[in-house]
Backbone as a chain_set.jsonl record, in Angstrom:
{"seq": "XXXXXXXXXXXXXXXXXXXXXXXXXXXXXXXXXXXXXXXXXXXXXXXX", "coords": {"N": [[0.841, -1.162, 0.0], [0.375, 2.2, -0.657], [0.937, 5.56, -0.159], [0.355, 8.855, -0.607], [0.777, 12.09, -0.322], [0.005, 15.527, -0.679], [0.103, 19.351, -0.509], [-2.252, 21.694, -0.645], [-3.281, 23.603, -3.121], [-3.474, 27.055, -2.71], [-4.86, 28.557, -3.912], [-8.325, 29.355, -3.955], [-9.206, 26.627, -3.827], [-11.102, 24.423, -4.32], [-12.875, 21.405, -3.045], [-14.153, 18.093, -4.346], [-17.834, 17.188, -3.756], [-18.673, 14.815, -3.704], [-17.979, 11.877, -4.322], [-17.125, 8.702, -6.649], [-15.806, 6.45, -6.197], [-14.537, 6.609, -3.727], [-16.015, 5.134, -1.835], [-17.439, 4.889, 0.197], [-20.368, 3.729, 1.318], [-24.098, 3.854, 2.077], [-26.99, 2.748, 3.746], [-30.369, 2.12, 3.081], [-33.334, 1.654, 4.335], [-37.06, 0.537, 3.148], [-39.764, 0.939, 4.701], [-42.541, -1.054, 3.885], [-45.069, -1.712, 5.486], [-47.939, -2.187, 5.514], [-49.975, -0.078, 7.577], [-53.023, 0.132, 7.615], [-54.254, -2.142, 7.639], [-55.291, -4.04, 10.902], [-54.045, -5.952, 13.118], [-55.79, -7.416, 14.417], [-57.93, -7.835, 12.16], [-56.314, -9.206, 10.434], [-56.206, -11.875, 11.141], [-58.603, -12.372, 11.912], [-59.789, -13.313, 9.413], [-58.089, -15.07, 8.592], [-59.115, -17.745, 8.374], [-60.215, -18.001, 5.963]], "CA": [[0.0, 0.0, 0.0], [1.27, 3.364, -1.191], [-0.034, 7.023, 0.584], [0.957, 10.163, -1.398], [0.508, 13.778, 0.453], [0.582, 16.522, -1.514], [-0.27, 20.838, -0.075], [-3.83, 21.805, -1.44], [-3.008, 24.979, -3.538], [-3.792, 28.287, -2.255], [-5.812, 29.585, -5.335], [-9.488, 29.054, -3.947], [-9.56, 25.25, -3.911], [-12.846, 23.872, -3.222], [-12.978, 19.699, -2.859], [-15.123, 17.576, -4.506], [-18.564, 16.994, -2.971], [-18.631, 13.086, -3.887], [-16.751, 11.147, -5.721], [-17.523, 7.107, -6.371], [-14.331, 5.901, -5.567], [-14.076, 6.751, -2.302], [-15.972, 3.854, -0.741], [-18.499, 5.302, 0.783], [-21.73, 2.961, 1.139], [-24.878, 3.85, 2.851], [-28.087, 1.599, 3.873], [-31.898, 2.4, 2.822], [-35.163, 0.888, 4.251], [-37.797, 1.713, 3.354], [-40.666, -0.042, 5.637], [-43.41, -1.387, 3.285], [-45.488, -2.305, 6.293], [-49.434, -1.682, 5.413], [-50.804, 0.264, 8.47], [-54.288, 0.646, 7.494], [-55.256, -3.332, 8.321], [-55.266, -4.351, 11.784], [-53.927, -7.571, 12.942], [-56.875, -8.761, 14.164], [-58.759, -8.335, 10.675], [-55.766, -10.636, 9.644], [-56.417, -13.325, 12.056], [-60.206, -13.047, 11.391], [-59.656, -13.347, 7.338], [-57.268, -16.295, 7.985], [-59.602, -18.771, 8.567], [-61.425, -17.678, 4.805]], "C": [[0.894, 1.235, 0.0], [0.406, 4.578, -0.845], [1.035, 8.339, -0.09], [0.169, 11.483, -0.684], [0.914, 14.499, -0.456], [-0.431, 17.858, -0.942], [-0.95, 20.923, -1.399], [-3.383, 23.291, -1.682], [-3.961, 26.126, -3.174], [-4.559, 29.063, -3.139], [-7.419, 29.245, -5.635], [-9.686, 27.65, -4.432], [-10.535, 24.971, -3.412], [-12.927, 21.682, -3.949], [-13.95, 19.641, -3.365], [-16.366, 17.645, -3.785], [-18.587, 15.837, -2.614], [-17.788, 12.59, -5.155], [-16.908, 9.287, -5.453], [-16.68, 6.643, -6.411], [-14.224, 5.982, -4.621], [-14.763, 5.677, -0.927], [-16.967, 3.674, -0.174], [-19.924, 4.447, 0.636], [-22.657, 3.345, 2.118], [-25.942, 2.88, 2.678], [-29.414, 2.41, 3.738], [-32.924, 1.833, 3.255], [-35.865, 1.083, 4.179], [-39.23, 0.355, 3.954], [-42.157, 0.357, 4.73], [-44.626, -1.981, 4.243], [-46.91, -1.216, 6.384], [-49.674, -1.87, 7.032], [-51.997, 0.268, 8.65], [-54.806, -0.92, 8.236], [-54.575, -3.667, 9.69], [-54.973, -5.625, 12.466], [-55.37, -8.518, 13.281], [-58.049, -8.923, 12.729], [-57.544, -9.217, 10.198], [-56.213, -11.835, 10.03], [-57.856, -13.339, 11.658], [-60.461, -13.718, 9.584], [-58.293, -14.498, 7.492], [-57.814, -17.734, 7.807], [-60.494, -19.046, 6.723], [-60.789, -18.446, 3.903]], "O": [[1.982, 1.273, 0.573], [-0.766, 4.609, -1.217], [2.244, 8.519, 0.061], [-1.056, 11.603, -0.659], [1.969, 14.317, -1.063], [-1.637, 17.622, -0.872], [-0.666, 20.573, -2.544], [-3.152, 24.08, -0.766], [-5.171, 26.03, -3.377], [-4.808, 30.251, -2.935], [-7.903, 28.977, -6.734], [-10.343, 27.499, -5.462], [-10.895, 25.18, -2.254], [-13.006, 21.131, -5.047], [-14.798, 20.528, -3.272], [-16.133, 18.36, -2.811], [-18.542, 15.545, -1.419], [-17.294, 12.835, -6.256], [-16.823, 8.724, -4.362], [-16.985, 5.82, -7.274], [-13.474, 5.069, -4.275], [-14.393, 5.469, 0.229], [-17.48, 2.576, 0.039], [-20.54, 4.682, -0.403], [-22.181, 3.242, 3.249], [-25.964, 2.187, 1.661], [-29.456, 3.456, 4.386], [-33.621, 1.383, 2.346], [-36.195, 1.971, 4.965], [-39.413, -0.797, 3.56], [-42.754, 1.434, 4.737], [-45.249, -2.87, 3.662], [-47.053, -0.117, 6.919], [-49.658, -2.909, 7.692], [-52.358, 0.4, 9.819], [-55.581, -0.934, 9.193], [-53.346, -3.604, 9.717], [-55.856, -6.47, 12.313], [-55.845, -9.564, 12.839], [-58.758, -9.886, 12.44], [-57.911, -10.102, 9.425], [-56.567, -12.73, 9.263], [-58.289, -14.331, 11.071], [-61.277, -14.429, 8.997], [-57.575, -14.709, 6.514], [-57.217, -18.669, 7.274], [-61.168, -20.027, 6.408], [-61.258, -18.59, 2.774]]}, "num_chains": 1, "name": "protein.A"}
């Protein structure tokens, strides 16, 4: 493994925002979980 430093020039440098190389992974869920029915209308509608 090889690490290179190099002084960020003085002539209004502004960094990336993102960049897809860098590794970076985040996680998403998104909770598909119908509120509207009630468990017990499941349990009554399981017997059908």
């Amino acid at each position: 493994m090889q690490h290179s430093f190099i002084a960020i020039p003085e002539n209004d440098y502004e960094p990336r925002l993102t960049d897809h190389r860098m590794g970076f992974f985040s996680q998403q869920v998104t909770d598909l979980t119908d509120t509207s029915v009630t468990l017990t209308e499941i349990l009554s509608n399981a017997g059908t």
